[in-house]
Amino acid sequence: MTESKGKLTKAEERAFAQELVRKIGELAEGRHLRFMEVCGTHTVAIFRAGLRQMLPESVELVSGPGCPVCVTPDDYMDKAIAYAQRDDVIIATFGDMLKVPGSKSSLNEAKTNGADIRIVYSPMDSIQIAKDNPDKKVIFLAVGFETTAPTAAATVLAAEQQGITNLYMLSAQKLVPPVMETLLNDKEVHVDGFILPGHVSVVTGTGVYESVISRYHVPGVVTGFEPLQILRSLYRLVQQVVKGEAKVENEYTDVVKPEGNPVSMAITKRVYEPCDTGWRGMGVVPLSGLKMKKAYASFDIEQVLPIEVKTVTKKTACRCGEVLRGIVTPKECPLFGKACVPTHAVGPCMVSVEGVCAAWFKYGQGRFEYGK
């Protein structure tokens, strides 16, 4: 089921979307299917277009742990804050990390109290900061998925080539396939298929999902971020369920290739290796993170300057961990829209622009209307 090639008018897009929804409803009749998107950009795109409201009741969309800021656990933030409080340290980070709460405070609070924390737009920006401040340890907070790991690795390689010895990484890179497996093993989580991430798949290709999809017999479709692309991926997912199939399909073929981006993957592999790592709401997930190899230990702040922090278990009504597993929706959290709003976020799911709670808050009542 494909629309004609070339740009559609808004009226044609709307008609095609309505036809897709009708077909999805026909295929899913008599069932209740839950599909999870595991990409924060998909979450925002789905809400902005109002796709949840547009779909038949037989098809439910749930959001997974696709926001790197959201899944970063308290202990990582506590370490980042502890390093930031040192007089000989400059923290370089993306802006949305500032408000992410640790167990006791945040980077924003540390900055208010005098910590030298600088916003960057690329890990490469931290190289110039290190050059300008040779007497300081510059630590980049390397948080992200397979999409951003190559840039962090390339920054390390560039610093090595330029002889920069005061630049370090505090790594919290995450990998998507292992956490998909953790979700499928979770008895509280139920999903009938995955909308697989577009940006991640540009780097990894489609083959990385094959093992999980076939082993758990749960379909997956890689897709882009336009409403029609997402709807077509849902149509493919429902088709697979009805036919009893479980395979990886690609609805983003213009951008995602089966082999991914071999150059980016090679750069990541040169600097990083898989390791067990913690996820907010899910605990430690085996081989779901990346740590720096011994050859690059001089760029790993945790190896150069180990620091111990005591993470305090917080008593809070925030249900961010359950939201990230698709067990509850943000509206089921007692803090949502009350004590927890974007201007005063209690949990990281409301902090990030790609956070599930932030998307619910901003777009939750949206409707699927092209051109508006």
mmCIF file of C-alpha atoms in Angstrom:
data_model
loop_
_atom_site.group_PDB
_atom_site.id
_atom_site.type_symbol
_atom_site.label_atom_id
_atom_site.label_comp_id
_atom_site.label_asym_id
_atom_site.label_seq_id
_atom_site.Cartn_x
_atom_site.Cartn_y
_atom_site.Cartn_z
ATOM 1 C CA MET A 1 0.000 0.000 0.000
ATOM 2 C CA THR A 2 1.931 3.027 -1.233
ATOM 3 C CA GLU A 3 1.073 6.535 -2.259
ATOM 4 C CA SER A 4 2.262 7.921 -5.574
ATOM 5 C CA LYS A 5 5.834 9.125 -5.716
ATOM 6 C CA GLY A 6 6.418 12.856 -5.515
ATOM 7 C CA LYS A 7 5.142 15.429 -3.067
ATOM 8 C CA LEU A 8 1.505 15.069 -2.082
ATOM 9 C CA THR A 9 -0.826 17.957 -1.452
ATOM 10 C CA LYS A 10 -2.153 18.393 2.076
ATOM 11 C CA ALA A 11 -5.522 17.073 0.979
ATOM 12 C CA GLU A 12 -3.896 13.992 -0.571
ATOM 13 C CA GLU A 13 -1.833 13.378 2.552
ATOM 14 C CA ARG A 14 -4.938 13.635 4.711
ATOM 15 C CA ALA A 15 -6.877 11.244 2.489
ATOM 16 C CA PHE A 16 -4.036 8.756 2.413
ATOM 17 C CA ALA A 17 -3.653 8.924 6.206
ATOM 18 C CA GLN A 18 -7.381 8.294 6.672
ATOM 19 C CA GLU A 19 -7.179 5.322 4.311
ATOM 20 C CA LEU A 20 -4.231 3.895 6.255
ATOM 21 C CA VAL A 21 -6.101 4.281 9.542
ATOM 22 C CA ARG A 22 -9.136 2.550 8.031
ATOM 23 C CA LYS A 23 -7.007 -0.359 6.823
ATOM 24 C CA ILE A 24 -5.271 -0.611 10.188
ATOM 25 C CA GLY A 25 -8.652 -0.737 11.908
ATOM 26 C CA GLU A 26 -9.922 -3.460 9.578
ATOM 27 C CA LEU A 27 -6.838 -5.620 10.121
ATOM 28 C CA ALA A 28 -6.820 -5.136 13.890
ATOM 29 C CA GLU A 29 -10.561 -5.734 14.378
ATOM 30 C CA GLY A 30 -11.267 -8.025 17.311
ATOM 31 C CA ARG A 31 -7.777 -7.525 18.796
ATOM 32 C CA HIS A 32 -6.090 -5.124 21.167
ATOM 33 C CA LEU A 33 -2.569 -4.448 19.911
ATOM 34 C CA ARG A 34 0.111 -2.462 21.735
ATOM 35 C CA PHE A 35 3.031 -1.111 19.727
ATOM 36 C CA MET A 36 5.970 0.655 21.326
ATOM 37 C CA GLU A 37 8.126 3.349 19.806
ATOM 38 C CA VAL A 38 11.602 3.285 21.337
ATOM 39 C CA CYS A 39 12.753 6.639 19.984
ATOM 40 C CA GLY A 40 12.144 9.975 21.669
ATOM 41 C CA THR A 41 11.899 11.769 18.326
ATOM 42 C CA HIS A 42 9.150 9.336 17.303
ATOM 43 C CA THR A 43 7.353 10.072 20.562
ATOM 44 C CA VAL A 44 7.304 13.790 19.801
ATOM 45 C CA ALA A 45 6.329 13.225 16.148
ATOM 46 C CA ILE A 46 3.444 10.936 17.133
ATOM 47 C CA PHE A 47 2.090 13.443 19.631
ATOM 48 C CA ARG A 48 2.581 16.485 17.410
ATOM 49 C CA ALA A 49 0.524 14.822 14.685
ATOM 50 C CA GLY A 50 -2.107 13.507 17.097
ATOM 51 C CA LEU A 51 -1.692 9.936 15.843
ATOM 52 C CA ARG A 52 -2.773 8.368 19.130
ATOM 53 C CA GLN A 53 -6.127 10.088 18.882
ATOM 54 C CA MET A 54 -6.476 9.204 15.218
ATOM 55 C CA LEU A 55 -5.946 5.448 15.558
ATOM 56 C CA PRO A 56 -8.777 2.982 16.292
ATOM 57 C CA GLU A 57 -9.197 1.805 19.873
ATOM 58 C CA SER A 58 -7.871 -1.601 18.857
ATOM 59 C CA VAL A 59 -4.379 -0.151 18.348
ATOM 60 C CA GLU A 60 -2.552 1.441 21.274
ATOM 61 C CA LEU A 61 0.776 3.259 21.074
ATOM 62 C CA VAL A 62 3.068 3.250 24.101
ATOM 63 C CA SER A 63 6.352 5.080 24.532
ATOM 64 C CA GLY A 64 9.539 3.284 25.517
ATOM 65 C CA PRO A 65 12.967 4.246 26.835
ATOM 66 C CA GLY A 66 14.050 6.207 23.752
ATOM 67 C CA CYS A 67 15.124 9.454 25.407
ATOM 68 C CA PRO A 68 18.794 9.269 26.516
ATOM 69 C CA VAL A 69 18.362 12.054 29.044
ATOM 70 C CA CYS A 70 15.340 10.292 30.556
ATOM 71 C CA VAL A 71 17.014 6.904 31.029
ATOM 72 C CA THR A 72 20.204 8.305 32.589
ATOM 73 C CA PRO A 73 20.087 7.124 36.213
ATOM 74 C CA ASP A 74 20.638 9.099 39.402
ATOM 75 C CA ASP A 75 24.094 7.663 40.093
ATOM 76 C CA TYR A 76 25.475 8.999 36.796
ATOM 77 C CA MET A 77 24.071 12.455 37.543
ATOM 78 C CA ASP A 78 25.494 12.307 41.061
ATOM 79 C CA LYS A 79 28.956 11.575 39.607
ATOM 80 C CA ALA A 80 28.639 14.408 37.094
ATOM 81 C CA ILE A 81 27.659 16.811 39.882
ATOM 82 C CA ALA A 82 30.534 15.617 42.089
ATOM 83 C CA TYR A 83 33.045 16.238 39.299
ATOM 84 C CA ALA A 84 31.471 19.632 38.574
ATOM 85 C CA GLN A 85 32.022 20.708 42.168
ATOM 86 C CA ARG A 86 35.799 20.349 41.828
ATOM 87 C CA ASP A 87 37.736 23.573 41.296
ATOM 88 C CA ASP A 88 39.952 21.987 38.635
ATOM 89 C CA VAL A 89 37.052 20.760 36.441
ATOM 90 C CA ILE A 90 34.980 22.235 33.625
ATOM 91 C CA ILE A 91 31.897 20.253 32.614
ATOM 92 C CA ALA A 92 30.858 20.376 28.950
ATOM 93 C CA THR A 93 27.339 19.138 28.298
ATOM 94 C CA PHE A 94 24.222 19.402 26.193
ATOM 95 C CA GLY A 95 21.753 21.861 27.675
ATOM 96 C CA ASP A 96 18.988 19.406 28.554
ATOM 97 C CA MET A 97 21.254 17.661 31.064
ATOM 98 C CA LEU A 98 21.295 20.682 33.370
ATOM 99 C CA LYS A 99 17.867 20.080 34.866
ATOM 100 C CA VAL A 100 18.043 16.281 35.109
ATOM 101 C CA PRO A 101 17.781 15.468 38.809
ATOM 102 C CA GLY A 102 20.345 13.377 40.619
ATOM 103 C CA SER A 103 19.520 11.854 43.964
ATOM 104 C CA LYS A 104 20.116 15.132 45.818
ATOM 105 C CA SER A 105 20.549 17.996 43.351
ATOM 106 C CA SER A 106 21.177 18.840 39.689
ATOM 107 C CA LEU A 107 23.873 20.295 37.470
ATOM 108 C CA ASN A 108 21.810 23.473 37.294
ATOM 109 C CA GLU A 109 22.021 23.800 41.060
ATOM 110 C CA ALA A 110 25.767 23.109 40.967
ATOM 111 C CA LYS A 111 26.171 25.810 38.298
ATOM 112 C CA THR A 112 24.240 28.276 40.451
ATOM 113 C CA ASN A 113 26.647 27.483 43.272
ATOM 114 C CA GLY A 114 29.674 28.320 41.140
ATOM 115 C CA ALA A 115 30.520 25.166 39.185
ATOM 116 C CA ASP A 116 31.988 25.805 35.733
ATOM 117 C CA ILE A 117 29.454 24.089 33.456
ATOM 118 C CA ARG A 118 29.327 24.994 29.778
ATOM 119 C CA ILE A 119 26.682 24.203 27.181
ATOM 120 C CA VAL A 120 27.983 22.692 23.941
ATOM 121 C CA TYR A 121 26.198 21.637 20.769
ATOM 122 C CA SER A 122 28.644 18.883 19.819
ATOM 123 C CA PRO A 123 31.244 16.845 21.714
ATOM 124 C CA MET A 124 33.809 18.414 19.375
ATOM 125 C CA ASP A 125 33.139 21.797 21.020
ATOM 126 C CA SER A 126 34.801 20.477 24.172
ATOM 127 C CA ILE A 127 38.159 20.269 22.346
ATOM 128 C CA GLN A 128 38.383 24.048 22.054
ATOM 129 C CA ILE A 129 37.382 24.440 25.701
ATOM 130 C CA ALA A 130 40.235 22.096 26.645
ATOM 131 C CA LYS A 131 42.693 24.068 24.493
ATOM 132 C CA ASP A 132 41.602 27.354 26.067
ATOM 133 C CA ASN A 133 41.864 25.964 29.612
ATOM 134 C CA PRO A 134 45.028 23.807 29.778
ATOM 135 C CA ASP A 135 45.108 23.958 33.587
ATOM 136 C CA LYS A 136 41.604 22.458 33.879
ATOM 137 C CA LYS A 137 40.172 18.987 33.387
ATOM 138 C CA VAL A 138 37.409 19.316 30.781
ATOM 139 C CA ILE A 139 34.820 16.547 31.099
ATOM 140 C CA PHE A 140 32.232 15.977 28.390
ATOM 141 C CA LEU A 141 29.069 14.199 29.544
ATOM 142 C CA ALA A 142 28.800 11.534 26.847
ATOM 143 C CA VAL A 143 25.125 10.621 27.087
ATOM 144 C CA GLY A 144 23.246 9.152 24.150
ATOM 145 C CA PHE A 145 22.463 6.139 21.992
ATOM 146 C CA GLU A 146 24.201 4.581 18.992
ATOM 147 C CA THR A 147 23.502 7.818 17.098
ATOM 148 C CA THR A 148 25.803 10.024 19.181
ATOM 149 C CA ALA A 149 28.427 7.466 20.215
ATOM 150 C CA PRO A 150 30.443 7.859 16.960
ATOM 151 C CA THR A 151 30.767 11.627 17.504
ATOM 152 C CA ALA A 152 31.981 11.121 21.067
ATOM 153 C CA ALA A 153 34.468 8.518 19.839
ATOM 154 C CA ALA A 154 35.615 10.820 17.023
ATOM 155 C CA THR A 155 36.186 13.582 19.595
ATOM 156 C CA VAL A 156 38.490 11.287 21.557
ATOM 157 C CA LEU A 157 40.406 10.386 18.397
ATOM 158 C CA ALA A 158 40.706 14.047 17.410
ATOM 159 C CA ALA A 159 41.957 15.008 20.879
ATOM 160 C CA GLU A 160 44.519 12.209 20.738
ATOM 161 C CA GLN A 161 45.727 13.342 17.316
ATOM 162 C CA GLN A 162 46.069 16.941 18.516
ATOM 163 C CA GLY A 163 47.923 15.947 21.668
ATOM 164 C CA ILE A 164 45.224 17.242 24.017
ATOM 165 C CA THR A 165 45.693 15.659 27.433
ATOM 166 C CA ASN A 166 43.096 17.472 29.557
ATOM 167 C CA LEU A 167 39.907 16.308 27.829
ATOM 168 C CA TYR A 168 37.888 13.427 29.283
ATOM 169 C CA MET A 169 34.598 11.612 28.815
ATOM 170 C CA LEU A 170 32.102 10.602 31.490
ATOM 171 C CA SER A 171 30.365 7.960 29.414
ATOM 172 C CA ALA A 172 26.742 6.852 29.640
ATOM 173 C CA GLN A 173 26.156 5.671 26.081
ATOM 174 C CA LYS A 174 23.251 3.266 25.645
ATOM 175 C CA LEU A 175 22.427 0.517 23.111
ATOM 176 C CA VAL A 176 18.876 -0.134 21.909
ATOM 177 C CA PRO A 177 18.652 -3.912 21.172
ATOM 178 C CA PRO A 178 19.608 -5.087 24.711
ATOM 179 C CA VAL A 179 16.977 -2.889 26.352
ATOM 180 C CA MET A 180 14.350 -4.167 23.901
ATOM 181 C CA GLU A 181 15.151 -7.657 25.169
ATOM 182 C CA THR A 182 14.868 -6.491 28.778
ATOM 183 C CA LEU A 183 11.427 -5.029 28.058
ATOM 184 C CA LEU A 184 10.281 -8.252 26.411
ATOM 185 C CA ASN A 185 11.450 -10.223 29.453
ATOM 186 C CA ASP A 186 9.570 -7.906 31.821
ATOM 187 C CA LYS A 187 6.300 -9.545 32.907
ATOM 188 C CA GLU A 188 4.721 -6.135 33.524
ATOM 189 C CA VAL A 189 5.421 -4.997 29.972
ATOM 190 C CA HIS A 190 3.342 -6.163 27.036
ATOM 191 C CA VAL A 191 4.050 -5.090 23.472
ATOM 192 C CA ASP A 192 2.998 -6.706 20.210
ATOM 193 C CA GLY A 193 5.618 -4.977 18.089
ATOM 194 C CA PHE A 194 8.173 -2.184 17.910
ATOM 195 C CA ILE A 195 8.394 0.999 15.882
ATOM 196 C CA LEU A 196 12.171 0.814 15.545
ATOM 197 C CA PRO A 197 14.249 4.001 15.762
ATOM 198 C CA GLY A 198 15.157 5.851 12.585
ATOM 199 C CA HIS A 199 18.208 7.841 13.711
ATOM 200 C CA VAL A 200 19.802 4.894 15.503
ATOM 201 C CA SER A 201 19.198 2.634 12.516
ATOM 202 C CA VAL A 202 20.981 5.051 10.184
ATOM 203 C CA VAL A 203 24.135 4.144 12.124
ATOM 204 C CA THR A 204 23.495 0.511 13.053
ATOM 205 C CA GLY A 205 21.504 -0.714 10.050
ATOM 206 C CA THR A 206 18.599 -3.116 10.436
ATOM 207 C CA GLY A 207 20.450 -6.332 11.203
ATOM 208 C CA VAL A 208 21.093 -5.464 14.864
ATOM 209 C CA TYR A 209 17.419 -6.088 15.669
ATOM 210 C CA GLU A 210 17.116 -9.467 13.945
ATOM 211 C CA SER A 211 18.146 -11.577 16.935
ATOM 212 C CA VAL A 212 15.678 -10.000 19.377
ATOM 213 C CA ILE A 213 12.819 -9.900 16.862
ATOM 214 C CA SER A 214 13.194 -13.549 15.842
ATOM 215 C CA ARG A 215 13.924 -14.905 19.322
ATOM 216 C CA TYR A 216 10.865 -13.275 20.910
ATOM 217 C CA HIS A 217 8.703 -13.497 17.770
ATOM 218 C CA VAL A 218 7.747 -9.821 17.956
ATOM 219 C CA PRO A 219 7.625 -7.760 14.737
ATOM 220 C CA GLY A 220 9.569 -4.560 14.206
ATOM 221 C CA VAL A 221 9.540 -1.838 11.553
ATOM 222 C CA VAL A 222 12.192 0.865 11.167
ATOM 223 C CA THR A 223 10.546 4.127 10.215
ATOM 224 C CA GLY A 224 11.093 7.832 9.679
ATOM 225 C CA PHE A 225 9.390 10.713 11.412
ATOM 226 C CA GLU A 226 6.699 11.943 9.044
ATOM 227 C CA PRO A 227 3.127 11.026 10.066
ATOM 228 C CA LEU A 228 2.538 8.956 6.931
ATOM 229 C CA GLN A 229 5.769 7.025 7.486
ATOM 230 C CA ILE A 230 4.706 6.192 11.030
ATOM 231 C CA LEU A 231 1.229 5.143 9.912
ATOM 232 C CA ARG A 232 2.677 2.924 7.196
ATOM 233 C CA SER A 233 4.949 1.289 9.758
ATOM 234 C CA LEU A 234 1.912 0.600 11.959
ATOM 235 C CA TYR A 235 0.103 -0.899 8.977
ATOM 236 C CA ARG A 236 3.073 -3.208 8.404
ATOM 237 C CA LEU A 237 3.186 -4.163 12.094
ATOM 238 C CA VAL A 238 -0.498 -5.073 12.157
ATOM 239 C CA GLN A 239 -0.054 -7.086 8.967
ATOM 240 C CA GLN A 240 2.756 -9.075 10.571
ATOM 241 C CA VAL A 241 0.709 -9.777 13.697
ATOM 242 C CA VAL A 242 -2.301 -10.926 11.675
ATOM 243 C CA LYS A 243 -0.111 -13.196 9.522
ATOM 244 C CA GLY A 244 1.731 -14.578 12.566
ATOM 245 C CA GLU A 245 5.028 -13.169 11.289
ATOM 246 C CA ALA A 246 7.916 -11.579 13.169
ATOM 247 C CA LYS A 247 10.560 -9.886 11.075
ATOM 248 C CA VAL A 248 12.410 -6.604 10.716
ATOM 249 C CA GLU A 249 11.009 -4.382 7.968
ATOM 250 C CA ASN A 250 12.322 -1.039 6.775
ATOM 251 C CA GLU A 251 9.941 1.859 6.092
ATOM 252 C CA TYR A 252 12.841 4.352 5.967
ATOM 253 C CA THR A 253 14.772 2.961 3.011
ATOM 254 C CA ASP A 254 15.824 6.353 1.657
ATOM 255 C CA VAL A 255 17.965 6.878 4.748
ATOM 256 C CA VAL A 256 18.443 3.528 6.506
ATOM 257 C CA LYS A 257 20.446 0.809 4.777
ATOM 258 C CA PRO A 258 20.712 -2.809 5.964
ATOM 259 C CA GLU A 259 24.424 -2.356 6.671
ATOM 260 C CA GLY A 260 24.003 1.006 8.403
ATOM 261 C CA ASN A 261 26.976 3.362 8.417
ATOM 262 C CA PRO A 262 30.122 1.189 8.574
ATOM 263 C CA VAL A 263 32.435 4.183 9.076
ATOM 264 C CA SER A 264 30.521 5.445 12.123
ATOM 265 C CA MET A 265 30.301 1.961 13.613
ATOM 266 C CA ALA A 266 34.035 1.425 13.094
ATOM 267 C CA ILE A 267 34.852 4.681 14.911
ATOM 268 C CA THR A 268 32.664 3.670 17.861
ATOM 269 C CA LYS A 269 34.162 0.176 17.960
ATOM 270 C CA ARG A 270 37.674 1.582 17.957
ATOM 271 C CA VAL A 271 37.104 3.601 21.139
ATOM 272 C CA TYR A 272 34.266 1.818 22.952
ATOM 273 C CA GLU A 273 33.246 -1.691 23.939
ATOM 274 C CA PRO A 274 29.933 -3.030 25.337
ATOM 275 C CA CYS A 275 29.377 -3.116 29.089
ATOM 276 C CA ASP A 276 26.606 -3.563 31.632
ATOM 277 C CA THR A 277 24.983 -0.249 32.507
ATOM 278 C CA GLY A 278 22.118 1.188 34.515
ATOM 279 C CA TRP A 279 18.862 2.517 33.059
ATOM 280 C CA ARG A 280 16.357 4.610 34.957
ATOM 281 C CA GLY A 281 13.409 2.408 35.843
ATOM 282 C CA MET A 282 15.061 -0.808 34.644
ATOM 283 C CA GLY A 283 18.188 -1.225 36.732
ATOM 284 C CA VAL A 284 21.344 -2.673 35.234
ATOM 285 C CA VAL A 285 20.845 -4.098 31.738
ATOM 286 C CA PRO A 286 23.593 -6.510 30.584
ATOM 287 C CA LEU A 287 25.779 -5.281 27.703
ATOM 288 C CA SER A 288 23.493 -2.338 27.031
ATOM 289 C CA GLY A 289 26.097 0.399 27.408
ATOM 290 C CA LEU A 290 29.494 1.431 26.127
ATOM 291 C CA LYS A 291 32.712 1.938 28.055
ATOM 292 C CA MET A 292 36.028 3.197 26.781
ATOM 293 C CA LYS A 293 38.615 0.600 25.866
ATOM 294 C CA LYS A 294 41.886 0.329 27.800
ATOM 295 C CA ALA A 295 43.756 1.909 24.893
ATOM 296 C CA TYR A 296 41.814 5.118 25.582
ATOM 297 C CA ALA A 297 41.803 4.967 29.379
ATOM 298 C CA SER A 298 43.626 8.309 29.533
ATOM 299 C CA PHE A 299 40.440 9.952 28.187
ATOM 300 C CA ASP A 300 38.117 8.183 30.660
ATOM 301 C CA ILE A 301 37.658 10.405 33.713
ATOM 302 C CA GLU A 302 36.453 7.491 35.814
ATOM 303 C CA GLN A 303 39.775 5.733 35.248
ATOM 304 C CA VAL A 304 41.958 8.832 35.507
ATOM 305 C CA LEU A 305 40.211 10.358 38.517
ATOM 306 C CA PRO A 306 37.868 7.842 40.188
ATOM 307 C CA ILE A 307 35.266 9.404 42.404
ATOM 308 C CA GLU A 308 32.885 7.732 44.823
ATOM 309 C CA VAL A 309 29.458 9.143 45.413
ATOM 310 C CA LYS A 310 26.689 7.938 47.652
ATOM 311 C CA THR A 311 23.430 7.855 45.736
ATOM 312 C CA VAL A 312 20.444 8.337 47.999
ATOM 313 C CA THR A 313 17.226 6.513 47.235
ATOM 314 C CA LYS A 314 14.613 9.210 46.903
ATOM 315 C CA LYS A 315 11.066 8.936 48.144
ATOM 316 C CA THR A 316 9.025 10.448 45.342
ATOM 317 C CA ALA A 317 5.666 9.981 43.673
ATOM 318 C CA CYS A 318 7.336 10.427 40.260
ATOM 319 C CA ARG A 319 6.575 7.413 38.037
ATOM 320 C CA CYS A 320 9.107 8.185 35.316
ATOM 321 C CA GLY A 321 10.650 4.702 35.522
ATOM 322 C CA GLU A 322 7.287 3.047 34.854
ATOM 323 C CA VAL A 323 6.504 5.499 32.049
ATOM 324 C CA LEU A 324 9.769 4.541 30.338
ATOM 325 C CA ARG A 325 8.728 0.882 30.418
ATOM 326 C CA GLY A 326 5.317 1.619 28.930
ATOM 327 C CA ILE A 327 3.556 0.353 32.050
ATOM 328 C CA VAL A 328 1.759 3.604 32.817
ATOM 329 C CA THR A 329 1.055 6.787 30.884
ATOM 330 C CA PRO A 330 2.199 10.166 32.214
ATOM 331 C CA LYS A 331 -1.394 11.024 33.106
ATOM 332 C CA GLU A 332 -1.346 8.156 35.607
ATOM 333 C CA CYS A 333 1.453 9.867 37.532
ATOM 334 C CA PRO A 334 0.017 11.968 40.381
ATOM 335 C CA LEU A 335 2.600 14.701 39.759
ATOM 336 C CA PHE A 336 1.968 15.129 36.030
ATOM 337 C CA GLY A 337 0.746 18.612 35.118
ATOM 338 C CA LYS A 338 0.629 19.598 38.786
ATOM 339 C CA ALA A 339 3.869 19.522 40.742
ATOM 340 C CA CYS A 340 5.686 18.388 37.584
ATOM 341 C CA VAL A 341 5.558 20.720 34.569
ATOM 342 C CA PRO A 342 8.249 21.685 32.024
ATOM 343 C CA THR A 343 9.170 24.847 33.932
ATOM 344 C CA HIS A 344 9.488 22.891 37.181
ATOM 345 C CA ALA A 345 10.212 19.289 36.265
ATOM 346 C CA VAL A 346 10.367 16.699 39.012
ATOM 347 C CA GLY A 347 11.461 13.816 36.779
ATOM 348 C CA PRO A 348 13.673 13.610 33.672
ATOM 349 C CA CYS A 349 10.741 12.533 31.480
ATOM 350 C CA MET A 350 9.478 16.110 31.794
ATOM 351 C CA VAL A 351 12.940 17.682 31.456
ATOM 352 C CA SER A 352 13.964 16.594 27.981
ATOM 353 C CA VAL A 353 12.297 17.935 24.847
ATOM 354 C CA GLU A 354 12.087 14.278 23.755
ATOM 355 C CA GLY A 355 10.757 13.098 27.108
ATOM 356 C CA VAL A 356 7.465 11.207 27.160
ATOM 357 C CA CYS A 357 5.941 13.420 29.842
ATOM 358 C CA ALA A 358 7.039 16.612 28.073
ATOM 359 C CA ALA A 359 5.411 15.348 24.857
ATOM 360 C CA TRP A 360 2.198 14.438 26.675
ATOM 361 C CA PHE A 361 2.133 17.843 28.347
ATOM 362 C CA LYS A 362 2.718 19.815 25.132
ATOM 363 C CA TYR A 363 0.870 17.742 22.553
ATOM 364 C CA GLY A 364 -1.380 15.388 24.499
ATOM 365 C CA GLN A 365 -4.602 16.913 23.199
ATOM 366 C CA GLY A 366 -3.335 17.376 19.628
ATOM 367 C CA ARG A 367 -5.207 16.303 16.517
ATOM 368 C CA PHE A 368 -3.978 15.014 13.192
ATOM 369 C CA GLU A 369 -4.308 18.094 11.007
ATOM 370 C CA TYR A 370 -1.869 18.636 8.169
ATOM 371 C CA GLY A 371 -0.562 22.125 7.639
ATOM 372 C CA LYS A 372 -1.398 23.384 11.141
#
